[in-house]
């Protein structure tokens, strides 16, 4: 297909959709290649590409890893990179024209910000959590959100292991003392972790990996989860949180931020714990009621705590950023003995950030280039196998629409005038997503398909790739 006349005649229609079109360029490897397929495996695949890669604008904030920057630049995208988050007014101005945005945990993409994003196709959260994004609003305007749920799990698990040992040996206090010239060689209330019981709340990718590491050091592991999960090693699942708290020497939390997990550990839970137990939170800042933790430590009920996350966290690095102005209990917390405080660094290792950069950047590129939404946290997960190099005059239709009756009938009536090679549709709540490959089409056919789909009442967003 001659792309130049198509670019001239079709660009206006693409601008109306406020989403990028695509052209096909060089073949690249697709993860769909690994799936069984009826076509000959000897055929080369071709990846669908944006209409003009140089027109694709990517905004990356919060020092997203260089691996992601390199992947996006290799795709030919324009990349704008910042080491920190942006003030809301500046972010609103920046997001108006970009097609993709990559953030970490500090940037809040609220409905008020996203409503200005007229060209936005996809959001990448270069971290585990996605609570910093209004997922429902993003879906309602046809914007898919991707994250990296697994890549930093080892880094978080290793940090927790380090904190278990540090709390048991009071390493933080001894280090601070020696830095100030005080020599305080003591063994009282310092323990080996061998033979102690670790209670893991949330036995997902981090919790289960932590379980294996803890057992290798001779610890006994109990875990509590809202679903039944097969144990690794000799770990045992308990049926209630109270049972875990009653039996554990160390309690570590690995749960998402939800209404159900807010203040999961508060005064009643601290009272249920062993005298002299330890608390570790590297999940979300709202999971532990910190004022209650302070009181439990002052009463001698809790012997030590390690916190990596907080209800309110500074927007950027700097002196005096962590203070009572941010959380009114800060000065009281920092005055307590055997408290390890870290600035949300659970996943902040070179290995984890590199892996996250690769995973999320590839997911965003696949969605931009081919429409594949597998792995999205707020969107129907839809994919089609890649086209072969010899499949010319083929267009891929990406139609995001309201999940209401009769839409597929209307859309298929439009597409039925052409040869539909393959099609897949799925829904997620109020949003539905259809992908279809249409063959034997010319420039006027593509224009007609777009115009007719654009007139449908349930349309949220349309992209046509070829």
Coordinates of N, CA and C in Angstrom, one line a residue, residues 11-210:
X11 N -5.3 11.9 7.3 CA -4.8 12.5 8.5 C -5.9 13.4 9.1
X12 N -6.8 14.0 8.3 CA -7.9 14.8 8.9 C -8.8 13.9 9.7
X13 N -9.1 12.7 9.2 CA -10.0 11.8 10.0 C -9.3 11.4 11.3
X14 N -8.0 11.1 11.2 CA -7.3 10.7 12.4 C -7.3 11.8 13.5
X15 N -7.2 13.1 13.0 CA -7.2 14.2 14.0 C -8.6 14.3 14.7
X16 N -9.6 14.0 13.9 CA -11.0 14.1 14.5 C -11.1 13.1 15.7
X17 N -10.4 11.9 15.5 CA -10.5 10.9 16.6 C -9.7 11.2 17.8
X18 N -8.8 12.2 17.7 CA -7.9 12.5 18.8 C -7.1 11.3 19.2
X19 N -6.8 10.4 18.3 CA -6.0 9.3 18.6 C -5.2 8.9 17.4
X20 N -4.0 8.4 17.5 CA -3.1 8.2 16.4 C -3.5 7.0 15.5
X21 N -3.2 7.2 14.2 CA -3.4 6.1 13.3 C -2.0 5.3 13.3
X22 N -1.8 4.5 12.3 CA -0.6 3.7 12.2 C -0.2 3.4 10.8
X23 N 1.1 3.1 10.6 CA 1.6 2.6 9.4 C 2.4 1.4 9.7
X24 N 2.6 0.5 8.8 CA 3.4 -0.7 8.9 C 4.8 -0.4 8.5
X25 N 5.8 -0.8 9.3 CA 7.2 -0.6 8.9 C 7.9 -1.9 9.0
X26 N 9.1 -2.0 9.7 CA 9.9 -3.2 9.7 C 9.3 -4.2 10.6
X27 N 9.6 -5.5 10.3 CA 9.0 -6.6 11.2 C 9.7 -6.6 12.6
X28 N 9.0 -6.8 13.6 CA 9.5 -7.0 14.9 C 8.9 -8.2 15.6
X29 N 9.5 -8.7 16.6 CA 9.0 -9.9 17.3 C 7.8 -9.6 18.1
X30 N 6.8 -10.3 18.1 CA 5.6 -10.1 19.0 C 5.4 -11.3 19.9
X31 N 5.0 -11.0 21.1 CA 4.8 -12.1 22.1 C 3.7 -13.1 21.6
X32 N 2.8 -12.6 20.7 CA 1.8 -13.5 20.1 C 2.4 -14.6 19.3
X33 N 3.7 -14.4 18.9 CA 4.4 -15.4 18.1 C 4.5 -16.8 18.8
X34 N 4.5 -16.7 20.1 CA 4.7 -17.9 20.9 C 3.4 -18.7 21.1
X35 N 2.3 -18.1 20.7 CA 1.0 -18.8 20.8 C 0.8 -19.8 19.6
X36 N 0.0 -20.9 19.8 CA -0.3 -21.7 18.7 C -1.0 -21.0 17.6
X37 N -0.8 -21.2 16.4 CA -1.5 -20.6 15.3 C -1.5 -21.5 14.1
X38 N -2.5 -21.3 13.3 CA -2.8 -22.2 12.1 C -1.9 -21.9 10.9
X39 N -1.5 -20.6 10.9 CA -0.6 -20.3 9.7 C 0.8 -20.9 9.9
X40 N 1.5 -21.0 8.8 CA 2.8 -21.6 8.8 C 3.7 -20.8 9.7
X41 N 4.5 -21.5 10.5 CA 5.4 -20.8 11.5 C 6.6 -20.2 10.7
X42 N 6.8 -20.6 9.5 CA 7.9 -20.0 8.7 C 7.6 -18.6 8.2
X43 N 6.4 -18.2 8.3 CA 6.1 -16.8 7.8 C 6.5 -15.8 8.7
X44 N 7.1 -14.7 8.2 CA 7.5 -13.6 9.0 C 6.4 -12.8 9.4
X45 N 6.5 -12.2 10.7 CA 5.4 -11.4 11.2 C 5.7 -9.9 10.9
X46 N 4.7 -9.1 10.8 CA 4.9 -7.7 10.8 C 4.1 -7.0 11.9
X47 N 4.7 -6.0 12.5 CA 4.0 -5.3 13.6 C 3.4 -4.1 13.0
X48 N 2.2 -3.8 13.5 CA 1.6 -2.5 13.2 C 2.2 -1.4 13.9
X49 N 2.4 -0.3 13.2 CA 3.1 0.9 13.7 C 2.2 2.1 13.7
X50 N 2.5 3.1 14.5 CA 1.7 4.3 14.4 C 1.7 5.0 13.0
X51 N 0.7 5.8 12.7 CA 0.6 6.4 11.4 C 1.9 7.1 11.0
X52 N 2.4 7.9 12.0 CA 3.8 8.5 11.8 C 4.4 8.4 13.2
X53 N 5.4 7.6 13.3 CA 6.0 7.4 14.6 C 6.6 8.7 15.2
X54 N 7.0 9.6 14.4 CA 7.5 10.8 14.8 C 6.5 11.7 15.4
X55 N 5.2 11.5 15.2 CA 4.2 12.3 15.7 C 3.7 11.7 17.1
X56 N 4.2 10.6 17.5 CA 3.8 10.0 18.8 C 4.6 10.7 19.9
X57 N 3.9 11.3 20.8 CA 4.6 12.0 21.9 C 4.4 11.3 23.2
X58 N 5.5 11.0 23.9 CA 5.5 10.3 25.2 C 6.0 11.2 26.3
X59 N 5.3 11.3 27.4 CA 5.8 12.1 28.5 C 6.1 11.2 29.6
X60 N 7.4 11.2 30.1 CA 7.8 10.3 31.2 C 8.2 11.2 32.4
X61 N 7.7 10.9 33.5 CA 7.9 11.6 34.8 C 8.6 10.8 35.8
X62 N 9.1 11.4 36.9 CA 9.6 10.7 38.0 C 10.8 9.8 37.8
X63 N 11.6 10.2 36.8 CA 12.9 9.5 36.6 C 12.7 8.0 36.2
X64 N 11.7 7.8 35.3 CA 11.5 6.5 34.8 C 12.8 5.9 34.2
X65 N 13.0 4.6 34.4 CA 14.3 4.1 34.0 C 14.7 4.3 32.6
X66 N 16.0 4.3 32.3 CA 16.5 4.6 31.0 C 16.1 3.5 30.0
X67 N 15.9 2.3 30.5 CA 15.4 1.2 29.6 C 14.2 1.5 28.9
X68 N 13.2 2.2 29.6 CA 12.0 2.6 28.9 C 12.2 3.7 27.9
X69 N 13.0 4.7 28.3 CA 13.4 5.8 27.3 C 13.9 5.2 26.0
X70 N 14.9 4.2 26.2 CA 15.5 3.6 25.0 C 14.5 2.9 24.1
X71 N 13.6 2.2 24.8 CA 12.6 1.4 24.0 C 11.7 2.4 23.2
X72 N 11.2 3.4 23.8 CA 10.3 4.4 23.2 C 11.1 5.1 22.0
X73 N 12.3 5.5 22.3 CA 13.1 6.1 21.2 C 13.4 5.2 20.0
X74 N 13.6 3.9 20.4 CA 13.8 2.9 19.3 C 12.5 2.8 18.4
X75 N 11.4 3.0 19.0 CA 10.1 3.0 18.2 C 10.0 4.2 17.3
X76 N 10.8 5.2 17.6 CA 10.7 6.5 16.8 C 9.8 7.5 17.5
X77 N 9.4 7.3 18.7 CA 8.5 8.2 19.4 C 9.3 9.5 19.8
X78 N 8.6 10.6 20.0 CA 9.1 11.8 20.7 C 9.0 11.6 22.2
X79 N 10.1 11.6 22.9 CA 10.1 11.4 24.3 C 10.5 12.6 25.1
X80 N 9.6 13.1 26.0 CA 9.9 14.2 26.9 C 10.1 13.6 28.3
X81 N 11.2 13.8 28.9 CA 11.6 13.1 30.2 C 11.9 14.1 31.3
X82 N 11.3 13.8 32.5 CA 11.6 14.6 33.7 C 12.0 13.7 34.8
X83 N 12.9 14.2 35.7 CA 13.4 13.4 36.8 C 12.4 13.4 38.0
X84 N 11.5 14.4 38.0 CA 10.6 14.5 39.1 C 9.1 14.5 38.6
X85 N 8.2 14.6 39.5 CA 6.8 14.8 39.2 C 6.6 16.3 38.8
X86 N 5.5 16.6 38.3 CA 5.2 18.0 37.9 C 4.0 18.6 38.7
X87 N 4.1 19.9 39.0 CA 2.9 20.5 39.6 C 1.7 20.3 38.8
X88 N 0.5 20.3 39.4 CA -0.7 20.0 38.7 C -1.0 20.9 37.5
X89 N -0.8 22.2 37.6 CA -1.0 23.1 36.5 C -0.1 22.8 35.3
X90 N 1.2 22.6 35.6 CA 2.1 22.2 34.5 C 1.8 20.9 33.9
X91 N 1.4 19.9 34.7 CA 1.0 18.6 34.2 C -0.2 18.7 33.3
X92 N -1.2 19.5 33.7 CA -2.4 19.7 32.8 C -2.0 20.3 31.5
X93 N -1.0 21.2 31.5 CA -0.6 21.8 30.2 C 0.2 20.8 29.4
X94 N 1.0 20.0 30.0 CA 1.8 19.0 29.3 C 1.0 17.8 28.7
X95 N 0.0 17.4 29.5 CA -0.8 16.2 29.1 C -1.8 16.5 27.9
X96 N -2.0 17.7 27.6 CA -2.9 18.1 26.6 C -2.6 17.4 25.2
X97 N -1.3 17.3 24.9 CA -0.9 16.9 23.6 C -0.3 15.6 23.5
X98 N 0.0 14.9 24.6 CA 0.7 13.6 24.5 C -0.2 12.5 24.3
X99 N 0.4 11.4 23.7 CA -0.4 10.2 23.4 C -0.2 9.1 24.5
X100 N 0.9 9.3 25.2 CA 1.2 8.3 26.3 C 1.9 9.0 27.4
X101 N 1.7 8.6 28.7 CA 2.4 9.2 29.8 C 2.8 8.1 30.7
X102 N 4.1 8.2 31.2 CA 4.6 7.2 32.1 C 4.9 7.9 33.5
X103 N 4.4 7.3 34.5 CA 4.6 7.8 35.9 C 5.0 6.7 36.8
X104 N 5.4 7.2 38.1 CA 5.6 6.2 39.1 C 4.6 6.5 40.2
X105 N 4.9 6.5 41.5 CA 3.9 6.6 42.5 C 3.5 8.0 43.0
X106 N 4.3 9.0 42.7 CA 4.0 10.3 43.2 C 3.0 11.1 42.4
X107 N 3.0 10.9 41.1 CA 2.1 11.7 40.2 C 0.7 11.2 40.3
X108 N -0.2 12.1 40.6 CA -1.6 11.7 40.7 C -2.4 12.1 39.4
X109 N -2.9 11.1 38.7 CA -3.6 11.4 37.5 C -5.1 11.3 37.8
X110 N -5.7 12.4 38.2 CA -7.1 12.5 38.6 C -7.9 12.8 37.4
X111 N -9.2 12.7 37.6 CA -10.2 13.0 36.5 C -10.0 14.5 36.1
X112 N -9.7 15.4 37.0 CA -9.5 16.8 36.6 C -8.3 17.0 35.7
X113 N -7.3 16.1 35.9 CA -6.1 16.2 35.0 C -6.4 15.5 33.7
X114 N -7.0 14.3 33.8 CA -7.2 13.5 32.6 C -8.2 14.1 31.6
X115 N -9.1 14.9 32.1 CA -10.1 15.5 31.2 C -9.5 16.4 30.2
X116 N -8.2 16.9 30.4 CA -7.5 17.7 29.5 C -6.7 17.0 28.5
X117 N -6.6 15.6 28.6 CA -5.8 14.8 27.8 C -6.5 14.4 26.5
X118 N -6.6 15.3 25.5 CA -7.4 15.0 24.3 C -6.8 14.0 23.4
X119 N -5.5 13.8 23.4 CA -4.8 12.8 22.5 C -4.4 11.5 23.2
X120 N -4.6 11.5 24.5 CA -4.0 10.4 25.3 C -4.6 9.0 24.9
X121 N -3.8 8.0 24.7 CA -4.2 6.7 24.4 C -3.9 5.7 25.5
X122 N -2.8 5.9 26.3 CA -2.4 4.9 27.2 C -1.6 5.6 28.3
X123 N -1.7 5.0 29.6 CA -0.9 5.4 30.7 C -0.1 4.2 31.2
X124 N 1.2 4.5 31.5 CA 2.0 3.5 32.1 C 2.4 3.8 33.5
X125 N 2.1 2.9 34.4 CA 2.5 3.1 35.8 C 3.8 2.2 36.0
X126 N 4.9 2.9 36.1 CA 6.2 2.2 36.2 C 6.5 1.8 37.7
X127 N 5.5 0.9 38.2 CA 5.5 0.5 39.6 C 4.5 -0.6 39.7
X128 N 4.3 -1.1 40.9 CA 3.3 -2.1 41.2 C 1.9 -1.5 41.2
X129 N 1.7 -0.4 42.0 CA 0.4 0.1 42.3 C -0.1 1.0 41.2
X130 N -1.5 1.1 41.1 CA -2.1 2.0 40.2 C -3.1 2.9 40.9
X131 N -3.1 3.0 42.2 CA -4.1 3.8 42.9 C -3.8 5.3 42.7
X132 N -2.7 5.7 42.1 CA -2.5 7.1 41.8 C -3.2 7.6 40.5
X133 N -3.9 6.6 39.9 CA -4.6 7.0 38.6 C -6.1 6.7 38.9
X134 N -7.0 7.6 38.4 CA -8.4 7.4 38.4 C -8.7 6.4 37.3
X135 N -8.7 5.1 37.6 CA -8.8 4.1 36.6 C -10.2 4.1 35.9
X136 N -11.2 4.4 36.6 CA -12.5 4.4 36.0 C -12.7 5.5 35.0
X137 N -12.2 6.7 35.4 CA -12.3 7.8 34.4 C -11.4 7.6 33.2
X138 N -10.2 7.0 33.4 CA -9.4 6.7 32.3 C -10.1 5.8 31.3
X139 N -10.7 4.7 31.8 CA -11.4 3.8 31.0 C -12.5 4.5 30.2
X140 N -13.2 5.4 30.9 CA -14.4 6.0 30.3 C -14.0 6.9 29.1
X141 N -12.8 7.4 29.1 CA -12.3 8.2 27.9 C -11.5 7.4 27.0
X142 N -11.5 6.0 27.2 CA -10.8 5.2 26.2 C -9.3 5.1 26.4
X143 N -8.8 5.3 27.7 CA -7.4 5.3 27.9 C -7.0 4.0 28.8
X144 N -6.2 3.1 28.2 CA -5.8 1.9 28.9 C -4.7 2.2 29.9
X145 N -4.6 1.5 31.0 CA -3.6 1.7 32.0 C -2.8 0.4 32.2
X146 N -1.5 0.5 32.2 CA -0.7 -0.7 32.4 C 0.3 -0.4 33.6
X147 N 0.7 -1.5 34.3 CA 1.6 -1.4 35.4 C 2.6 -2.6 35.3
X148 N 3.4 -2.7 36.3 CA 4.3 -3.8 36.4 C 4.2 -4.5 37.8
X149 N 3.2 -5.5 37.8 CA 2.9 -6.1 39.1 C 3.9 -7.0 39.7
X150 N 4.9 -7.4 39.0 CA 5.8 -8.5 39.5 C 7.3 -8.1 39.5
X151 N 7.7 -7.1 38.7 CA 9.1 -6.9 38.4 C 9.9 -6.5 39.6
X152 N 9.3 -5.9 40.6 CA 10.1 -5.5 41.8 C 9.9 -6.3 43.0
X153 N 9.2 -7.4 42.9 CA 8.8 -8.2 44.0 C 10.0 -8.8 44.8
X154 N 11.1 -9.1 44.1 CA 12.3 -9.6 44.8 C 13.0 -8.5 45.6
X155 N 13.0 -7.3 45.0 CA 13.6 -6.2 45.7 C 12.9 -5.9 47.0
X156 N 11.6 -5.9 47.0 CA 10.8 -5.6 48.2 C 11.0 -6.7 49.2
X157 N 11.0 -8.0 48.7 CA 11.2 -9.1 49.7 C 12.5 -9.0 50.3
X158 N 13.6 -8.7 49.6 CA 14.9 -8.6 50.2 C 15.0 -7.4 51.2
X159 N 14.3 -6.3 50.9 CA 14.3 -5.2 51.9 C 13.6 -5.7 53.2
X160 N 12.5 -6.4 53.1 CA 11.9 -6.9 54.3 C 12.7 -7.8 55.1
X161 N 13.5 -8.7 54.4 CA 14.4 -9.6 55.1 C 15.4 -8.8 55.9
X162 N 16.0 -7.8 55.2 CA 17.0 -6.9 55.9 C 16.4 -6.2 57.1
X163 N 15.1 -5.8 57.0 CA 14.5 -5.1 58.1 C 14.2 -6.0 59.3
X164 N 13.8 -7.3 59.0 CA 13.6 -8.3 60.0 C 14.9 -8.4 60.9
X165 N 16.0 -8.6 60.2 CA 17.2 -8.8 60.9 C 17.6 -7.5 61.7
X166 N 17.5 -6.4 61.0 CA 17.9 -5.1 61.6 C 17.0 -4.8 62.8
X167 N 15.8 -5.1 62.8 CA 14.9 -4.9 64.0 C 15.3 -5.8 65.1
X168 N 15.5 -7.1 64.8 CA 15.8 -8.1 65.8 C 17.1 -7.7 66.5
X169 N 18.1 -7.1 65.8 CA 19.4 -6.8 66.4 C 19.5 -5.3 66.7
X170 N 18.5 -4.5 66.5 CA 18.5 -3.1 66.8 C 19.6 -2.4 66.1
X171 N 19.8 -2.8 64.9 CA 20.9 -2.2 64.1 C 20.8 -0.7 63.8
X172 N 19.6 -0.3 63.6 CA 19.4 1.1 63.3 C 19.8 2.0 64.5
X173 N 19.4 1.6 65.7 CA 19.8 2.4 66.9 C 21.3 2.4 67.1
X174 N 21.9 1.2 67.0 CA 23.4 1.1 67.2 C 24.1 1.9 66.2
X175 N 23.7 1.9 64.9 CA 24.3 2.7 63.9 C 24.2 4.2 64.2
X176 N 23.0 4.7 64.5 CA 22.9 6.1 64.8 C 23.8 6.5 66.0
X177 N 23.8 5.6 67.0 CA 24.6 5.9 68.2 C 26.1 6.1 67.9
X178 N 26.6 5.2 67.0 CA 28.0 5.2 66.7 C 28.3 6.4 65.8
X179 N 27.4 6.8 65.0 CA 27.6 7.9 64.1 C 27.7 9.2 65.0
X180 N 27.1 9.2 66.1 CA 27.2 10.3 67.0 C 28.3 10.2 68.1
X181 N 29.1 9.1 68.0 CA 30.2 8.9 68.9 C 30.0 8.0 70.1
X182 N 28.8 7.5 70.2 CA 28.4 6.6 71.3 C 28.6 5.2 71.1
X183 N 29.4 4.5 71.9 CA 29.7 3.1 71.8 C 28.8 2.4 72.8
X184 N 27.9 1.5 72.3 CA 26.9 0.9 73.2 C 26.7 -0.6 72.8
X185 N 27.7 -1.4 73.2 CA 27.7 -2.8 72.9 C 26.8 -3.5 73.9
X186 N 25.6 -3.9 73.4 CA 24.6 -4.6 74.2 C 24.0 -5.8 73.5
X187 N 23.5 -6.8 74.3 CA 22.8 -7.9 73.7 C 21.4 -8.0 74.2
X188 N 21.0 -7.2 75.2 CA 19.7 -7.3 75.8 C 18.6 -7.0 74.7
X189 N 17.6 -7.9 74.6 CA 16.5 -7.8 73.7 C 17.0 -7.8 72.2
X190 N 18.1 -8.4 71.9 CA 18.6 -8.6 70.6 C 18.5 -10.1 70.3
X191 N 18.0 -10.5 69.2 CA 17.6 -11.8 68.9 C 18.1 -12.3 67.5
X192 N 18.3 -13.7 67.5 CA 18.5 -14.3 66.2 C 17.1 -14.4 65.6
X193 N 17.0 -14.5 64.2 CA 15.7 -14.7 63.6 C 15.4 -16.2 63.4
X194 N 16.4 -17.0 63.5 CA 16.2 -18.4 63.3 C 15.3 -18.9 64.4
X195 N 14.3 -19.7 64.0 CA 13.3 -20.3 64.9 C 12.1 -19.3 65.3
X196 N 12.2 -18.1 64.8 CA 11.1 -17.2 65.1 C 10.0 -17.3 64.0
X197 N 8.8 -16.8 64.3 CA 7.7 -17.0 63.4 C 7.4 -15.7 62.6
X198 N 7.4 -15.7 61.3 CA 7.0 -14.6 60.5 C 5.6 -14.7 60.0
X199 N 4.8 -13.7 60.3 CA 3.4 -13.7 59.8 C 3.3 -12.7 58.6
X200 N 2.9 -13.3 57.4 CA 2.8 -12.6 56.2 C 1.4 -12.3 55.9
X201 N 1.0 -11.0 55.8 CA -0.4 -10.7 55.5 C -0.4 -10.3 54.0
X202 N -1.0 -11.1 53.2 CA -1.0 -11.0 51.8 C 0.0 -11.9 51.1
X203 N -0.4 -13.0 50.6 CA 0.5 -14.0 50.1 C 0.6 -14.0 48.6
X204 N 0.8 -12.8 48.1 CA 0.9 -12.6 46.6 C 2.4 -12.8 46.2
X205 N 2.8 -12.1 45.1 CA 4.1 -12.3 44.5 C 5.2 -11.9 45.5
X206 N 5.0 -10.9 46.3 CA 6.0 -10.5 47.2 C 5.9 -11.3 48.5
X207 N 4.7 -11.5 49.0 CA 4.6 -12.3 50.2 C 5.1 -13.7 50.1
X208 N 4.8 -14.4 49.0 CA 5.2 -15.7 48.8 C 6.7 -15.8 48.6
X209 N 7.3 -14.9 47.9 CA 8.7 -14.9 47.7 C 9.5 -14.6 49.0
X210 N 8.9 -13.7 49.8 CA 9.5 -13.5 51.1 C 9.4 -14.7 52.0

